[in-house]
Every structure is written in C-alpha cells, then in structure tokens.
C-alpha cells in the first residue's frame, strides 16, 4: 500500500508523526526485512505503516507486542488493521505486563543445539521507555536479531518528569512514577539504554540519531 493512502486512512491517529511514519515506511522498503518485530504498539499506527511497506514489497511479516491494557485503547490496533486491510501481514500479541515475557517465549521457541537461532531482521522498540524494562529487552532482542538486522528505539529524549508535567499521567505502562528515584524520573531512560548498552556492544555499529527521538543501530556481526 502506498504511503499517502495509508496516511489518509490513519489521519488523526496517535502517536507517530507523519515525517517519522514516512521514515519508517521508507526504511522497510529499502531494507526489505522479512521478519519484523515491534515492541509497544499503542493504537497500532506505526504497525500499519510497517505493514503497508511490507504490502508494497509483496512479502514479509510483522509481529507486534504490547501489554493487555492496550486492548482498551480507542481505536484498538485490530480496528486500524481492518481499516487499512493490512491484517494479513501482522500478528498481534498481548502479554499481561511486559513484552519481555513474549521475548522469553520467542527465545525458547528459537533455541536448539544449545543456542538461540535469530528470527528477526528488524526490531522497533517503542514501549516502556524504562531503563530496567528496555535495557533487558535489548539483551533479549539481541539474541533474536539476525546479523545485518536493524534495531530502532523511539523516545530517546522522553522522561517521566516531562510526561507527567505535560499530561498529568502518574503511571506509564504499569510503572508508577512516584516509585522511581528523582534522577530516573528526570533522565531520558532510552538515551541511557542506547548510549551505554547498544553503542558499547561489540556486535553493533552504524549508529544513527534521527532528530531527538529516534536512535538506530545495526547488528554488524554475531554477539560475543
């Protein structure tokens, strides 16, 4: 499906900006990942853009994962996939409280001969925005990401303190803000994950920061 057609069908749906949606769509067209993984989908707009690019390529699959609370969003992802007629490209998974449990099950599924066999060419992490959750998610995703595959983080500049100030929300993806230390509330957690875990990992390179929010990295070889 062409980008503009997809954008028209998703007009007004949060949370991905049009310019980032286009960048994500173009990346899939160029990189041609066969197996995509998305951690955190909210309403599913970004899922639809990935699926639209796969549809344009005529092949590929997206598995997108979020917590059970996402079923209560209006509209839910299933509604958007039906609206865009892209549901054939997407498997929607909901876990009780963390996509890391899904990753655990995927590692079990993909393990044999004493190791995990990579299963995904691209992973988009756009979920908890939390050092503990997403730092561990990176460790787990690394086991599942093929050499040459890409990982993209959203919300590199996001903080609990700023989100609370702007929206009044005191809980994010099950994480209660007041239970965090002051420095964790005021520090961009994803930026820490990217700088200290991803960029220091010997298997990753081709790092790219896109505006204040997105951070890209490529798995250039098998992990050590």
PDB file of N, CA and C in Angstrom, residues 27-73:
ATOM      1  N   UNK A  27      12.250   3.051   5.298  1.00  0.00           N
ATOM      2  CA  UNK A  27      13.262   2.106   5.777  1.00  0.00           C
ATOM      3  C   UNK A  27      12.887   0.678   5.412  1.00  0.00           C
ATOM      4  N   UNK A  28      11.643   0.309   5.647  1.00  0.00           N
ATOM      5  CA  UNK A  28      11.205  -1.059   5.338  1.00  0.00           C
ATOM      6  C   UNK A  28      11.308  -1.322   3.841  1.00  0.00           C
ATOM      7  N   UNK A  29      10.925  -0.355   3.024  1.00  0.00           N
ATOM      8  CA  UNK A  29      11.043  -0.530   1.573  1.00  0.00           C
ATOM      9  C   UNK A  29      12.493  -0.745   1.156  1.00  0.00           C
ATOM     10  N   UNK A  30      13.408  -0.016   1.780  1.00  0.00           N
ATOM     11  CA  UNK A  30      14.818  -0.098   1.394  1.00  0.00           C
ATOM     12  C   UNK A  30      15.508  -1.327   1.973  1.00  0.00           C
ATOM     13  N   UNK A  31      15.303  -1.594   3.255  1.00  0.00           N
ATOM     14  CA  UNK A  31      15.997  -2.702   3.917  1.00  0.00           C
ATOM     15  C   UNK A  31      15.370  -4.056   3.602  1.00  0.00           C
ATOM     16  N   UNK A  32      14.086  -4.065   3.273  1.00  0.00           N
ATOM     17  CA  UNK A  32      13.354  -5.287   2.920  1.00  0.00           C
ATOM     18  C   UNK A  32      13.459  -6.382   3.990  1.00  0.00           C
ATOM     19  N   UNK A  33      13.179  -6.069   5.236  1.00  0.00           N
ATOM     20  CA  UNK A  33      13.208  -7.114   6.266  1.00  0.00           C
ATOM     21  C   UNK A  33      12.078  -8.119   6.060  1.00  0.00           C
ATOM     22  N   UNK A  34      12.392  -9.380   6.171  1.00  0.00           N
ATOM     23  CA  UNK A  34      11.363 -10.419   6.010  1.00  0.00           C
ATOM     24  C   UNK A  34      10.545 -10.607   7.277  1.00  0.00           C
ATOM     25  N   UNK A  35      11.215 -10.453   8.410  1.00  0.00           N
ATOM     26  CA  UNK A  35      10.555 -10.661   9.697  1.00  0.00           C
ATOM     27  C   UNK A  35      10.800  -9.448  10.584  1.00  0.00           C
ATOM     28  N   UNK A  36       9.726  -8.761  10.941  1.00  0.00           N
ATOM     29  CA  UNK A  36       9.816  -7.541  11.746  1.00  0.00           C
ATOM     30  C   UNK A  36       9.184  -7.783  13.111  1.00  0.00           C
ATOM     31  N   UNK A  37       9.731  -7.119  14.111  1.00  0.00           N
ATOM     32  CA  UNK A  37       9.221  -7.214  15.474  1.00  0.00           C
ATOM     33  C   UNK A  37       9.044  -5.804  16.018  1.00  0.00           C
ATOM     34  N   UNK A  38       7.887  -5.559  16.613  1.00  0.00           N
ATOM     35  CA  UNK A  38       7.611  -4.258  17.220  1.00  0.00           C
ATOM     36  C   UNK A  38       7.220  -4.475  18.676  1.00  0.00           C
ATOM     37  N   UNK A  39       7.895  -3.783  19.569  1.00  0.00           N
ATOM     38  CA  UNK A  39       7.612  -3.897  20.997  1.00  0.00           C
ATOM     39  C   UNK A  39       6.968  -2.601  21.466  1.00  0.00           C
ATOM     40  N   UNK A  40       5.658  -2.642  21.655  1.00  0.00           N
ATOM     41  CA  UNK A  40       4.875  -1.472  22.004  1.00  0.00           C
ATOM     42  C   UNK A  40       4.175  -0.934  20.778  1.00  0.00           C
ATOM     43  N   UNK A  41       2.834  -1.081  20.726  1.00  0.00           N
ATOM     44  CA  UNK A  41       2.129  -0.604  19.526  1.00  0.00           C
ATOM     45  C   UNK A  41       1.034   0.416  19.821  1.00  0.00           C
ATOM     46  N   UNK A  42       0.618   0.581  21.077  1.00  0.00           N
ATOM     47  CA  UNK A  42      -0.430   1.557  21.424  1.00  0.00           C
ATOM     48  C   UNK A  42      -1.665   1.333  20.554  1.00  0.00           C
ATOM     49  N   UNK A  43      -2.002   2.306  19.693  1.00  0.00           N
ATOM     50  CA  UNK A  43      -3.158   2.152  18.797  1.00  0.00           C
ATOM     51  C   UNK A  43      -2.819   1.332  17.554  1.00  0.00           C
ATOM     52  N   UNK A  44      -1.531   1.242  17.222  1.00  0.00           N
ATOM     53  CA  UNK A  44      -1.129   0.450  16.068  1.00  0.00           C
ATOM     54  C   UNK A  44      -0.844   1.230  14.805  1.00  0.00           C
ATOM     55  N   UNK A  45      -0.705   2.548  14.894  1.00  0.00           N
ATOM     56  CA  UNK A  45      -0.430   3.337  13.689  1.00  0.00           C
ATOM     57  C   UNK A  45       0.910   2.958  13.070  1.00  0.00           C
ATOM     58  N   UNK A  46       1.960   2.882  13.878  1.00  0.00           N
ATOM     59  CA  UNK A  46       3.268   2.512  13.335  1.00  0.00           C
ATOM     60  C   UNK A  46       3.243   1.099  12.767  1.00  0.00           C
ATOM     61  N   UNK A  47       2.473   0.220  13.390  1.00  0.00           N
ATOM     62  CA  UNK A  47       2.332  -1.146  12.876  1.00  0.00           C
ATOM     63  C   UNK A  47       1.763  -1.123  11.466  1.00  0.00           C
ATOM     64  N   UNK A  48       0.788  -0.259  11.243  1.00  0.00           N
ATOM     65  CA  UNK A  48       0.157  -0.165   9.925  1.00  0.00           C
ATOM     66  C   UNK A  48       1.132   0.354   8.879  1.00  0.00           C
ATOM     67  N   UNK A  49       1.982   1.300   9.254  1.00  0.00           N
ATOM     68  CA  UNK A  49       2.959   1.811   8.285  1.00  0.00           C
ATOM     69  C   UNK A  49       3.988   0.743   7.923  1.00  0.00           C
ATOM     70  N   UNK A  50       4.427  -0.027   8.898  1.00  0.00           N
ATOM     71  CA  UNK A  50       5.333  -1.139   8.599  1.00  0.00           C
ATOM     72  C   UNK A  50       4.641  -2.136   7.687  1.00  0.00           C
ATOM     73  N   UNK A  51       3.411  -2.490   8.024  1.00  0.00           N
ATOM     74  CA  UNK A  51       2.658  -3.455   7.223  1.00  0.00           C
ATOM     75  C   UNK A  51       2.391  -2.930   5.819  1.00  0.00           C
ATOM     76  N   UNK A  52       2.148  -1.625   5.688  1.00  0.00           N
ATOM     77  CA  UNK A  52       1.908  -1.035   4.366  1.00  0.00           C
ATOM     78  C   UNK A  52       3.140  -1.182   3.482  1.00  0.00           C
ATOM     79  N   UNK A  53       4.322  -0.979   4.060  1.00  0.00           N
ATOM     80  CA  UNK A  53       5.554  -1.155   3.294  1.00  0.00           C
ATOM     81  C   UNK A  53       5.758  -2.620   2.920  1.00  0.00           C
ATOM     82  N   UNK A  54       5.451  -3.529   3.830  1.00  0.00           N
ATOM     83  CA  UNK A  54       5.538  -4.957   3.509  1.00  0.00           C
ATOM     84  C   UNK A  54       4.577  -5.312   2.383  1.00  0.00           C
ATOM     85  N   UNK A  55       3.396  -4.728   2.432  1.00  0.00           N
ATOM     86  CA  UNK A  55       2.416  -4.956   1.372  1.00  0.00           C
ATOM     87  C   UNK A  55       2.940  -4.440   0.036  1.00  0.00           C
ATOM     88  N   UNK A  56       3.587  -3.298   0.058  1.00  0.00           N
ATOM     89  CA  UNK A  56       4.166  -2.736  -1.168  1.00  0.00           C
ATOM     90  C   UNK A  56       5.263  -3.649  -1.714  1.00  0.00           C
ATOM     91  N   UNK A  57       6.023  -4.274  -0.806  1.00  0.00           N
ATOM     92  CA  UNK A  57       7.055  -5.226  -1.213  1.00  0.00           C
ATOM     93  C   UNK A  57       6.473  -6.559  -1.667  1.00  0.00           C
ATOM     94  N   UNK A  58       5.271  -6.849  -1.173  1.00  0.00           N
ATOM     95  CA  UNK A  58       4.628  -8.108  -1.522  1.00  0.00           C
ATOM     96  C   UNK A  58       5.070  -9.280  -0.684  1.00  0.00           C
ATOM     97  N   UNK A  59       5.743  -9.009   0.425  1.00  0.00           N
ATOM     98  CA  UNK A  59       6.199 -10.103   1.296  1.00  0.00           C
ATOM     99  C   UNK A  59       6.603  -9.533   2.653  1.00  0.00           C
ATOM    100  N   UNK A  60       6.768 -10.442   3.619  1.00  0.00           N
ATOM    101  CA  UNK A  60       7.223 -10.046   4.946  1.00  0.00           C
ATOM    102  C   UNK A  60       6.134 -10.192   5.990  1.00  0.00           C
ATOM    103  N   UNK A  61       6.571 -10.121   7.240  1.00  0.00           N
ATOM    104  CA  UNK A  61       5.657 -10.344   8.358  1.00  0.00           C
ATOM    105  C   UNK A  61       6.069  -9.461   9.530  1.00  0.00           C
ATOM    106  N   UNK A  62       5.083  -8.906  10.216  1.00  0.00           N
ATOM    107  CA  UNK A  62       5.309  -8.127  11.432  1.00  0.00           C
ATOM    108  C   UNK A  62       4.634  -8.813  12.607  1.00  0.00           C
ATOM    109  N   UNK A  63       5.389  -9.017  13.673  1.00  0.00           N
ATOM    110  CA  UNK A  63       4.830  -9.427  14.956  1.00  0.00           C
ATOM    111  C   UNK A  63       4.920  -8.219  15.875  1.00  0.00           C
ATOM    112  N   UNK A  64       3.787  -7.791  16.398  1.00  0.00           N
ATOM    113  CA  UNK A  64       3.773  -6.597  17.241  1.00  0.00           C
ATOM    114  C   UNK A  64       3.198  -6.937  18.608  1.00  0.00           C
ATOM    115  N   UNK A  65       3.850  -6.450  19.655  1.00  0.00           N
ATOM    116  CA  UNK A  65       3.576  -6.901  21.021  1.00  0.00           C
ATOM    117  C   UNK A  65       3.344  -5.705  21.941  1.00  0.00           C
ATOM    118  N   UNK A  66       2.356  -5.832  22.807  1.00  0.00           N
ATOM    119  CA  UNK A  66       2.103  -4.814  23.828  1.00  0.00           C
ATOM    120  C   UNK A  66       1.492  -5.507  25.040  1.00  0.00           C
ATOM    121  N   UNK A  67       1.152  -4.725  26.059  1.00  0.00           N
ATOM    122  CA  UNK A  67       0.530  -5.296  27.250  1.00  0.00           C
ATOM    123  C   UNK A  67      -0.989  -5.338  27.075  1.00  0.00           C
ATOM    124  N   UNK A  68      -1.656  -6.087  27.940  1.00  0.00           N
ATOM    125  CA  UNK A  68      -3.095  -6.309  27.789  1.00  0.00           C
ATOM    126  C   UNK A  68      -3.910  -5.025  27.843  1.00  0.00           C
ATOM    127  N   UNK A  69      -3.420  -4.028  28.575  1.00  0.00           N
ATOM    128  CA  UNK A  69      -4.155  -2.765  28.672  1.00  0.00           C
ATOM    129  C   UNK A  69      -4.362  -2.108  27.319  1.00  0.00           C
ATOM    130  N   UNK A  70      -3.531  -2.440  26.341  1.00  0.00           N
ATOM    131  CA  UNK A  70      -3.656  -1.831  25.015  1.00  0.00           C
ATOM    132  C   UNK A  70      -4.970  -2.187  24.336  1.00  0.00           C
ATOM    133  N   UNK A  71      -5.605  -3.259  24.779  1.00  0.00           N
ATOM    134  CA  UNK A  71      -6.889  -3.657  24.185  1.00  0.00           C
ATOM    135  C   UNK A  71      -7.976  -2.625  24.450  1.00  0.00           C
ATOM    136  N   UNK A  72      -7.787  -1.796  25.470  1.00  0.00           N
ATOM    137  CA  UNK A  72      -8.787  -0.790  25.808  1.00  0.00           C
ATOM    138  C   UNK A  72      -8.618   0.525  25.076  1.00  0.00           C
ATOM    139  N   UNK A  73      -7.593   0.642  24.249  1.00  0.00           N
ATOM    140  CA  UNK A  73      -7.391   1.889  23.509  1.00  0.00           C
ATOM    141  C   UNK A  73      -8.457   2.056  22.432  1.00  0.00           C
TER     142      UNK A  73
END
